[in-house]
XYZ file of C-alpha atoms in Angstrom:
663
model
C 49.847 139.321 53.165
C 52.181 140.824 50.587
C 55.851 141.343 51.440
C 57.821 144.923 52.431
C 60.675 145.483 50.550
C 62.960 147.467 52.135
C 66.338 149.304 50.510
C 70.106 147.934 51.937
C 71.045 150.225 54.981
C 73.269 153.184 55.705
C 74.842 151.566 59.281
C 76.598 153.313 61.307
C 78.557 151.128 62.895
C 78.904 147.354 62.210
C 80.536 146.528 64.985
C 78.694 148.424 67.013
C 75.128 146.438 65.636
C 76.989 143.269 65.858
C 77.718 143.843 69.605
C 74.616 144.592 69.566
C 73.001 141.879 68.312
C 74.930 139.596 70.511
C 73.545 141.240 73.276
C 70.192 140.274 72.647
C 71.094 136.549 71.555
C 73.094 135.974 74.568
C 70.051 137.804 76.777
C 72.489 140.581 77.961
C 73.131 144.264 76.576
C 76.620 145.752 75.641
C 77.804 149.104 77.835
C 77.185 151.035 74.531
C 76.487 154.717 75.110
C 72.915 155.866 74.167
C 72.850 156.597 70.524
C 70.102 158.627 69.895
C 69.188 156.738 66.695
C 66.223 154.988 65.797
C 66.860 151.076 66.180
C 65.256 148.665 63.718
C 64.731 145.093 64.784
C 64.263 142.133 62.685
C 62.715 138.863 63.593
C 63.643 136.312 60.916
C 64.241 136.314 56.948
C 67.626 137.716 57.585
C 68.193 137.796 53.487
C 65.507 140.432 52.906
C 66.895 144.257 52.404
C 67.253 146.263 55.294
C 66.494 149.913 55.587
C 67.522 152.818 53.952
C 67.708 156.159 56.030
C 69.574 159.173 55.287
C 71.296 158.979 59.272
C 72.526 156.926 61.766
C 70.931 153.922 62.816
C 71.377 150.707 64.323
C 69.643 147.315 62.886
C 69.319 144.560 65.199
C 69.016 140.793 63.813
C 67.450 138.230 64.663
C 66.121 134.169 64.354
C 63.572 132.407 64.124
C 66.119 129.638 65.539
C 67.347 128.975 69.030
C 64.101 129.462 70.383
C 64.769 128.654 74.710
C 62.244 127.199 78.024
C 64.383 129.433 79.988
C 63.671 132.470 78.028
C 60.192 132.367 77.643
C 60.392 131.377 73.962
C 57.882 128.119 72.908
C 57.482 126.491 69.436
C 54.523 124.263 68.987
C 54.753 121.849 65.628
C 56.441 124.541 63.908
C 58.550 124.550 60.861
C 62.202 126.736 62.061
C 64.184 127.693 59.684
C 66.307 131.076 58.929
C 64.098 132.786 55.863
C 60.719 131.731 57.483
C 58.482 129.744 60.273
C 55.354 127.919 59.291
C 53.796 124.903 60.940
C 55.336 121.259 60.495
C 53.968 120.202 56.909
C 53.881 116.278 57.184
C 55.342 114.321 54.039
C 53.121 111.539 52.792
C 56.446 109.189 52.792
C 57.508 109.681 56.471
C 57.437 107.330 59.228
C 56.217 109.657 61.940
C 56.602 106.627 64.761
C 60.374 107.033 65.519
C 60.503 110.629 65.228
C 57.701 111.225 67.800
C 59.385 111.161 70.915
C 61.741 113.707 68.996
C 59.221 116.120 68.564
C 57.640 116.413 72.317
C 55.396 113.158 71.903
C 55.651 110.074 74.179
C 54.457 106.258 74.012
C 52.673 105.324 76.734
C 51.362 101.280 78.182
C 49.136 100.632 80.484
C 49.937 99.579 84.569
C 48.527 96.696 85.255
C 49.211 97.738 89.035
C 48.304 100.983 89.804
C 45.824 101.233 87.139
C 47.702 104.523 84.834
C 49.197 104.610 82.113
C 52.955 105.079 81.664
C 55.747 105.969 79.425
C 56.752 103.027 77.739
C 59.578 100.527 78.562
C 62.442 99.436 76.508
C 60.899 96.747 75.638
C 58.802 98.962 73.285
C 60.504 100.613 71.537
C 61.674 97.948 68.881
C 58.562 99.175 67.019
C 59.421 102.020 66.492
C 63.668 101.185 65.725
C 63.517 101.708 62.396
C 64.805 98.149 62.377
C 62.855 95.419 61.150
C 64.414 92.355 62.424
C 64.038 93.443 66.064
C 60.117 92.797 67.434
C 58.014 93.327 70.321
C 56.587 89.775 70.946
C 52.594 89.648 72.713
C 53.513 85.881 74.458
C 51.852 86.995 77.536
C 54.592 87.743 79.860
C 53.552 91.751 79.940
C 49.943 90.462 81.458
C 49.766 89.453 85.183
C 49.145 85.591 85.968
C 45.357 85.914 87.099
C 44.005 82.738 86.703
C 44.658 79.977 84.201
C 42.898 80.757 80.799
C 42.887 84.732 81.738
C 43.441 86.879 78.934
C 44.248 90.133 78.839
C 45.312 93.098 76.432
C 48.743 94.838 74.948
C 47.321 98.640 75.391
C 49.488 101.374 73.818
C 48.858 104.919 72.935
C 50.331 107.228 70.813
C 50.479 110.383 72.447
C 51.856 113.551 69.557
C 52.293 115.884 71.651
C 49.904 117.721 69.181
C 46.946 116.996 66.439
C 48.093 115.620 63.537
C 46.771 115.205 60.142
C 47.837 111.526 60.105
C 46.838 109.496 57.153
C 47.623 105.587 57.913
C 48.900 103.127 59.955
C 50.916 99.931 59.181
C 52.371 97.111 61.250
C 53.633 93.860 60.612
C 55.727 91.291 61.771
C 59.878 89.923 61.022
C 60.186 88.771 57.867
C 60.740 85.336 59.204
C 57.411 85.431 60.782
C 55.318 86.034 58.906
C 53.620 83.042 58.479
C 53.010 82.521 62.513
C 52.931 85.103 64.198
C 50.824 87.611 62.724
C 48.276 89.556 65.096
C 45.064 88.194 64.420
C 42.987 90.430 66.456
C 43.641 94.238 67.780
C 41.320 97.364 67.796
C 43.080 101.317 66.835
C 41.342 104.035 67.983
C 41.862 107.786 67.728
C 41.324 111.116 70.631
C 41.948 114.167 69.122
C 42.877 115.589 72.710
C 39.806 117.573 73.435
C 39.379 117.051 76.831
C 35.655 118.834 76.663
C 35.047 115.228 75.474
C 36.640 112.892 77.548
C 34.249 109.924 78.859
C 31.807 111.040 75.932
C 33.856 108.876 73.350
C 32.896 105.773 71.992
C 35.340 102.868 73.713
C 36.549 103.477 77.181
C 39.472 101.745 77.159
C 39.269 98.614 79.950
C 40.251 95.839 81.556
C 40.263 92.570 83.296
C 41.139 92.359 87.453
C 38.092 89.897 88.467
C 36.129 92.737 87.622
C 36.008 95.192 84.274
C 37.916 98.568 85.646
C 38.587 101.675 83.324
C 41.662 103.317 82.162
C 40.811 107.248 82.164
C 41.301 106.653 78.500
C 38.731 107.239 75.421
C 39.032 107.087 71.811
C 36.682 106.723 69.138
C 36.787 102.955 67.020
C 38.364 103.877 64.024
C 39.405 99.721 63.322
C 38.346 96.188 65.419
C 39.185 93.596 63.291
C 38.732 90.272 64.812
C 39.752 87.985 62.541
C 42.313 88.974 60.629
C 45.089 86.283 58.478
C 47.385 89.074 56.255
C 51.391 89.478 58.267
C 51.359 93.350 56.788
C 48.204 95.612 57.850
C 47.828 98.670 55.930
C 44.316 100.677 57.237
C 43.430 104.735 56.805
C 43.082 106.977 59.166
C 40.198 109.939 58.760
C 41.193 113.028 58.040
C 40.208 114.906 60.832
C 42.933 115.371 63.238
C 44.712 113.599 65.706
C 46.855 113.758 69.549
C 46.505 110.092 70.111
C 46.611 106.539 68.399
C 45.147 103.629 70.340
C 46.429 100.219 69.764
C 45.354 97.326 71.505
C 45.659 93.871 71.036
C 45.049 90.260 73.199
C 48.414 89.209 74.910
C 48.355 85.379 76.176
C 50.923 82.317 76.318
C 48.674 80.687 73.754
C 49.076 82.413 70.598
C 51.713 84.456 70.194
C 52.092 87.664 67.933
C 54.382 89.935 67.419
C 54.626 93.368 66.281
C 58.541 94.211 64.757
C 57.797 97.621 63.158
C 54.595 100.409 64.074
C 54.516 103.099 60.426
C 52.599 105.936 61.533
C 51.946 108.428 58.521
C 50.139 111.312 57.792
C 49.872 114.549 55.121
C 49.753 117.622 55.149
C 50.115 120.769 57.918
C 49.533 120.283 61.567
C 46.040 121.857 61.671
C 47.012 124.078 65.680
C 50.968 124.978 65.486
C 52.304 127.711 67.620
C 55.352 130.302 68.368
C 56.255 132.498 71.392
C 59.323 134.259 70.810
C 62.332 134.464 73.249
C 61.688 137.500 75.667
C 64.068 139.840 73.165
C 66.632 142.977 75.565
C 65.946 145.674 73.887
C 68.787 147.164 76.553
C 66.789 150.011 77.703
C 63.476 152.062 77.957
C 62.519 151.763 74.428
C 59.929 153.719 72.648
C 58.103 151.065 70.341
C 57.049 152.158 67.146
C 56.095 150.762 63.617
C 55.478 146.397 63.125
C 55.861 145.907 59.757
C 55.926 141.808 58.782
C 56.067 139.586 55.361
C 53.972 137.022 55.298
C 51.807 134.571 53.354
C 48.512 132.877 54.475
C 45.767 131.439 51.576
C 42.164 131.630 52.123
C 40.443 129.384 55.236
C 43.848 129.392 57.031
C 44.705 131.853 60.375
C 47.728 133.253 61.053
C 47.198 135.377 64.937
C 50.030 137.507 65.919
C 50.131 139.544 69.007
C 52.308 140.994 71.050
C 53.483 142.112 75.079
C 55.876 143.869 76.264
C 57.388 143.930 79.447
C 59.902 145.940 82.349
C 61.511 142.873 83.044
C 63.216 139.518 81.449
C 59.826 136.863 82.640
C 56.734 138.068 81.851
C 54.946 135.134 84.333
C 54.936 135.062 88.568
C 55.620 131.586 90.003
C 53.411 130.290 93.208
C 54.404 127.698 95.323
C 52.396 125.751 98.546
C 53.175 126.729 101.839
C 50.768 123.978 103.635
C 49.131 126.723 105.760
C 45.629 126.188 104.610
C 45.113 126.644 100.692
C 47.823 129.904 101.232
C 50.262 130.421 97.575
C 53.097 132.440 97.758
C 55.451 133.644 95.139
C 58.426 133.925 97.163
C 61.125 130.848 98.324
C 61.389 129.332 101.793
C 64.158 132.506 102.316
C 61.749 134.749 101.211
C 63.300 135.385 97.637
C 61.174 136.016 94.632
C 60.467 132.100 92.834
C 61.853 132.396 89.328
C 61.201 129.565 86.832
C 64.471 128.249 87.812
C 63.538 128.055 91.427
C 59.920 126.751 90.470
C 61.186 124.189 87.987
C 63.578 122.792 91.506
C 59.959 122.373 93.600
C 58.869 119.060 94.173
C 55.641 118.391 92.031
C 53.449 119.026 95.210
C 54.875 122.271 96.011
C 54.152 123.902 92.119
C 51.296 125.972 92.966
C 50.992 127.368 89.297
C 52.567 130.274 86.807
C 50.023 133.369 86.208
C 51.174 136.588 84.464
C 52.897 138.958 85.400
C 50.291 141.830 85.667
C 52.869 144.357 87.451
C 55.735 144.109 85.037
C 54.021 143.105 82.170
C 51.136 143.511 79.979
C 48.925 141.523 78.325
C 49.400 139.808 74.998
C 47.817 142.862 71.959
C 44.783 142.053 70.170
C 46.033 140.082 67.179
C 47.071 142.487 64.329
C 45.955 142.477 60.877
C 48.164 140.508 58.280
C 46.738 142.026 55.530
C 47.429 145.957 56.409
C 51.190 144.484 56.491
C 51.649 146.948 59.590
C 50.365 148.311 62.377
C 51.539 150.243 65.660
C 52.914 148.101 68.599
C 50.421 148.036 71.469
C 52.817 149.123 74.750
C 51.797 151.395 77.664
C 54.856 153.245 77.894
C 58.344 152.711 76.989
C 59.658 149.185 77.912
C 62.707 147.233 77.988
C 61.674 144.463 77.092
C 59.351 142.454 74.165
C 57.422 139.316 73.261
C 56.022 138.277 70.043
C 53.248 135.547 69.508
C 52.083 133.687 66.797
C 49.390 131.014 66.285
C 48.536 128.852 62.552
C 45.720 127.322 62.148
C 45.536 125.403 59.378
C 43.565 122.893 56.827
C 44.624 120.092 54.336
C 44.053 122.406 51.289
C 45.494 125.744 53.486
C 47.890 127.086 55.985
C 49.958 129.966 56.011
C 54.145 131.453 56.349
C 55.784 134.353 58.184
C 58.758 135.272 57.068
C 59.612 138.063 59.337
C 58.477 140.265 61.740
C 60.647 144.261 61.585
C 59.736 146.963 64.286
C 61.534 150.409 65.546
C 61.921 151.853 68.477
C 64.084 154.691 70.572
C 66.784 154.561 72.584
C 66.250 156.778 74.582
C 62.545 157.231 74.138
C 61.185 160.424 73.935
C 59.583 160.779 77.460
C 59.457 158.227 80.419
C 55.643 158.095 79.754
C 52.866 160.885 78.023
C 49.073 159.890 80.545
C 46.097 161.716 78.155
C 42.073 161.810 78.567
C 39.273 163.468 76.602
C 36.555 165.174 77.538
C 33.813 164.959 76.794
C 33.528 161.737 76.684
C 30.121 161.770 75.020
C 28.975 163.382 71.996
C 26.202 163.772 69.112
C 26.532 161.848 66.838
C 27.243 163.627 63.488
C 27.632 166.934 65.777
C 31.033 169.280 65.680
C 32.262 169.177 69.539
C 35.021 171.084 71.642
C 36.692 168.778 72.945
C 39.986 168.776 75.682
C 42.650 166.750 75.226
C 45.237 167.069 78.312
C 48.427 165.156 78.342
C 50.575 165.288 81.355
C 54.462 163.804 80.087
C 57.047 162.587 82.828
C 60.168 162.653 81.551
C 63.443 161.232 83.104
C 67.349 162.649 83.019
C 68.124 161.150 79.730
C 64.795 161.498 77.386
C 64.700 163.254 74.370
C 61.789 165.951 75.263
C 59.123 166.720 72.306
C 58.454 169.680 70.404
C 55.134 168.018 68.469
C 51.918 166.962 69.657
C 49.572 164.953 66.350
C 45.715 163.590 67.403
C 44.166 161.267 65.808
C 40.316 162.567 64.580
C 37.342 160.255 62.658
C 36.775 163.204 60.144
C 38.891 166.689 59.658
C 39.107 168.494 62.461
C 36.929 172.008 62.287
C 39.842 173.734 64.473
C 42.469 173.832 66.577
C 41.359 176.469 69.426
C 43.807 176.349 72.294
C 46.724 175.185 73.600
C 47.218 175.285 77.272
C 51.009 174.760 79.646
C 50.266 174.736 83.203
C 46.911 176.268 82.722
C 47.945 179.290 80.588
C 47.697 180.267 76.867
C 50.673 179.259 74.608
C 51.330 179.797 70.976
C 51.208 176.931 68.968
C 50.734 175.791 65.091
C 49.002 173.446 63.388
C 51.451 171.687 61.052
C 49.308 169.383 59.668
C 45.318 168.914 59.705
C 44.031 166.728 57.279
C 40.922 163.952 56.824
C 42.847 161.801 59.409
C 44.246 164.126 62.478
C 46.207 166.646 63.140
C 50.228 168.134 64.585
C 50.501 170.878 66.075
C 54.400 172.876 66.599
C 54.658 173.767 70.632
C 57.492 174.246 72.235
C 59.740 172.426 73.591
C 58.955 169.688 76.094
C 61.937 168.352 77.611
C 63.009 166.572 81.639
C 63.222 169.989 82.926
C 59.365 171.211 82.427
C 58.081 167.083 83.380
C 54.856 167.468 84.601
C 54.180 170.433 82.963
C 50.072 169.602 81.716
C 49.146 170.013 79.018
C 46.026 171.043 76.869
C 45.104 170.716 73.788
C 41.247 172.603 72.526
C 39.559 171.813 69.611
C 36.738 170.734 67.491
C 35.970 167.433 65.596
C 32.760 164.970 65.377
C 32.266 161.460 66.181
C 30.027 158.792 64.433
C 31.236 155.603 66.448
C 30.354 154.772 69.642
C 33.666 154.507 71.068
C 35.607 156.449 69.271
C 39.340 156.293 70.396
C 41.181 159.754 69.471
C 44.512 158.366 69.700
C 47.815 160.947 70.674
C 51.581 160.734 69.509
C 54.207 163.263 70.945
C 57.627 163.292 68.997
C 60.720 165.861 68.342
C 60.077 167.312 64.613
C 64.020 167.281 64.310
C 64.526 163.973 64.631
C 62.125 162.348 61.990
C 63.256 159.278 62.484
C 62.494 158.393 65.735
C 60.157 156.974 66.928
C 56.575 158.824 67.401
C 55.332 157.535 71.080
C 51.836 157.121 71.503
C 50.585 158.984 74.758
C 48.648 156.539 76.858
C 45.279 156.898 78.597
C 45.294 157.156 81.968
C 45.005 160.544 84.452
C 46.585 162.945 83.301
C 44.068 165.373 85.332
C 43.245 164.601 88.489
C 40.120 167.189 88.135
C 39.110 165.113 85.817
C 36.934 162.582 85.385
C 37.961 160.969 82.396
C 40.916 158.708 82.009
C 39.792 157.622 78.668
C 40.635 158.731 74.718
C 37.386 156.775 73.968
C 34.536 158.714 73.320
C 30.836 157.166 73.311
C 28.135 158.179 70.820
C 25.443 160.173 73.428
C 22.398 158.812 71.030
C 22.432 155.462 70.132
C 18.908 154.231 67.783
C 18.844 152.069 64.374
C 19.542 155.466 62.841
C 22.710 154.636 60.646
C 22.565 157.881 58.088
C 23.485 160.643 60.122
C 23.135 163.383 56.832
C 22.811 163.302 53.446
C 24.331 166.935 52.766
C 24.735 168.822 48.608
C 27.451 170.648 47.852
C 24.742 173.597 46.388
C 21.309 172.941 44.940
C 21.787 173.186 41.985
C 24.018 171.227 39.120
C 24.707 173.396 35.645
C 27.469 170.615 33.606
C 27.924 173.505 30.909
C 31.725 173.281 30.806
C 32.096 176.930 31.997
C 33.577 175.876 35.617
C 30.781 176.619 37.216
C 28.519 173.505 39.273
C 30.107 171.215 36.550
C 29.918 168.576 39.383
C 27.806 168.188 42.720
C 29.356 166.612 45.692
C 27.270 164.519 47.820
C 27.892 164.384 51.392
C 26.480 161.467 53.739
C 27.825 160.758 57.659
C 27.185 157.016 58.407
C 27.310 156.638 62.069
C 28.087 153.456 64.930
C 28.421 150.844 61.861
C 30.751 147.820 62.548
C 33.038 147.610 59.784
C 32.337 148.971 55.965
C 29.022 147.969 54.553
C 27.477 148.587 51.014
C 26.299 152.011 49.729
C 24.896 153.282 46.837
C 24.034 155.978 45.920
C 21.384 156.302 42.696
C 19.720 159.020 40.303
C 15.709 159.339 39.815
C 13.318 160.927 38.452
C 9.835 162.307 39.952
C 8.350 159.526 37.980
C 10.230 156.795 39.624
C 12.861 155.989 36.799
C 16.163 155.058 38.031
C 18.365 157.099 35.543
C 21.666 157.175 36.859
C 24.518 155.861 39.241
C 26.461 158.200 41.034
C 28.306 155.499 43.600
C 28.439 152.258 44.783
C 30.910 150.218 46.968
C 31.296 150.474 50.852
C 32.209 152.641 52.957
C 32.264 152.449 57.107
C 31.503 154.901 60.144
C 32.063 158.792 58.585
C 32.026 160.670 56.337
C 32.176 160.315 52.838
C 32.118 162.356 49.198
C 30.374 161.201 46.464
C 30.549 163.479 42.623
C 27.575 163.359 40.120
C 28.568 164.896 36.554
C 24.642 165.333 35.180
C 25.403 162.132 33.214
C 22.956 159.086 32.906
C 24.284 155.234 33.175
C 25.101 155.227 29.697
C 27.359 158.419 29.661
C 24.477 160.885 28.157
C 23.295 164.049 30.176
C 20.428 164.264 31.459
C 17.344 166.466 30.569
C 17.281 169.486 32.495
C 14.724 168.576 35.638
C 14.419 168.039 39.019
C 15.749 164.397 40.232
C 16.376 162.420 43.206
C 19.378 161.364 44.798
C 18.955 158.197 46.741
C 21.556 157.656 49.260
C 20.956 153.357 50.205
C 22.796 151.531 52.899
C 22.799 147.961 53.426
C 23.309 146.773 56.922
C 22.605 143.598 59.757
C 19.449 145.142 60.175
C 18.505 145.960 56.773
C 18.478 148.617 54.166
C 18.813 152.459 54.683
C 17.749 154.720 52.409
C 18.089 158.978 52.388
C 16.945 160.915 49.798
C 18.195 164.904 48.474
C 16.067 166.875 45.323
C 19.214 167.972 42.644
C 17.944 170.587 40.292
C 19.458 169.581 36.858
C 19.979 173.193 34.443
C 22.110 174.282 31.961
């Protein structure tokens, strides 16, 4: 992932931008008039250069820090800094034990009477208080007096709250008791926190109360020491990530031991870390544009970035038990909708769970491709709130970081929403098909309106045949037509023309199953405003589509749809006519890019040269041959064979065409 370098901004109003930023940070929005200008939002790295435009715009700076659970933010074993976020890095000389609880972990001890684990007692804090002059005494006080000579154990579980790359464990008595109170027998185990492994690990923790009783915790033993004679214990911990560190030692009145300090050390990045931003209030319905980012990901590490957007400040629905059978309700006893504060105020037995608010919030998007450095934001219509989620997966040798996220938004938007659907939804691979692209714009007072429509096509469209509004042909102009799609100029659509259906008829080819014909609407007089994406849906009740996806009518093992020559003869004599030959080929229904080669053979089957070697994906590609062999020498006149080879998971596929070389 590279950095996106942006020059300094031309700011409209420093005071106004500060009010915007303050309103977002405080979870409110200042009462300002509509800017009718694009706004740049940046989360993180305030030191990076800001954008520069030739017109006024707003810039809102947000911080990685200040994660607030009341605003639905969350940071788990993440290092939060003004300029970046990254997995927490453990230094080899940092003792984790005294930091455990402040980082969201806990220390548990066994409750003998109830056979449950509970939070450590005050007396347990001495083993990680950083003071080697205080100590926990294993003198039998912890053990119920079952019978004369009964022996039970002291049990500690160090729960880190997440998986950590632990390296070593160290513990010792006070200096004055190094010779008479060291721990002679003990067990140390680890548990990675995977609930699917519970009950299957090597060591089941049990205690004796007339009979052996399980405690519900198991671990893999890494040290079982029965005859220790050293006061200071240094133990290695295997390199696998650890969530729970378990310690057990016999405790009775006949043999007193003590531990002044337990020291736990790790090294490297935490294997799994996660960050969820606070819900960001953008101040009104915003059409979201491009999202860009900067950071670094080592080979072998993963940084998973997603987003979601919604119409209110809470992406969750909260439920309570009504105690009428299995009934749940998202209202409180007075009929008010439960929010986070009200849910946290319920008794534990009343809480019936938290779910995603499907009515007001979209689901988390698919992961963004971080190597692309930028992508269109995924939102089905203009919305007021947005949230980001970043998950890190690291190894001991590889990790990643994210410096900033930056995105654009238009307030007010072009339209409240624009539904779109395409017909037909099935096409023969590589054959020119006539498509009807139907749009239903919905605009509210204050929306900007639009006069251009952009449609993405898998290859260069063969032409736009008509544009209809309310079923009538209207004038249009094709202002862009290239390999990625086309832009149309139409008469302006504003709030007075809302709900007037628009139909665009064009011709194109499809090469892959599930090809998406994405679309955008925008205002050509505001070139820096966001191009608002259309939403797949029911744009025409008389058309049974509701999608922008087109399937292939024929799906088979065929990979090469077609191979065509620009001309049958190649005459490389320097006269400017047929000095080079274009070879065009269509690839069909591939998953990603595959290896492709075009080689030249003579009629005897001997390879004489290579036209192309590389990768290609579903779609149309071009290669050019100048009549020369692999050494750059012009081949003798005659007939040659151009062989196209495509290497897929199902094996190689080839196609051939005869070329006449004459000069």
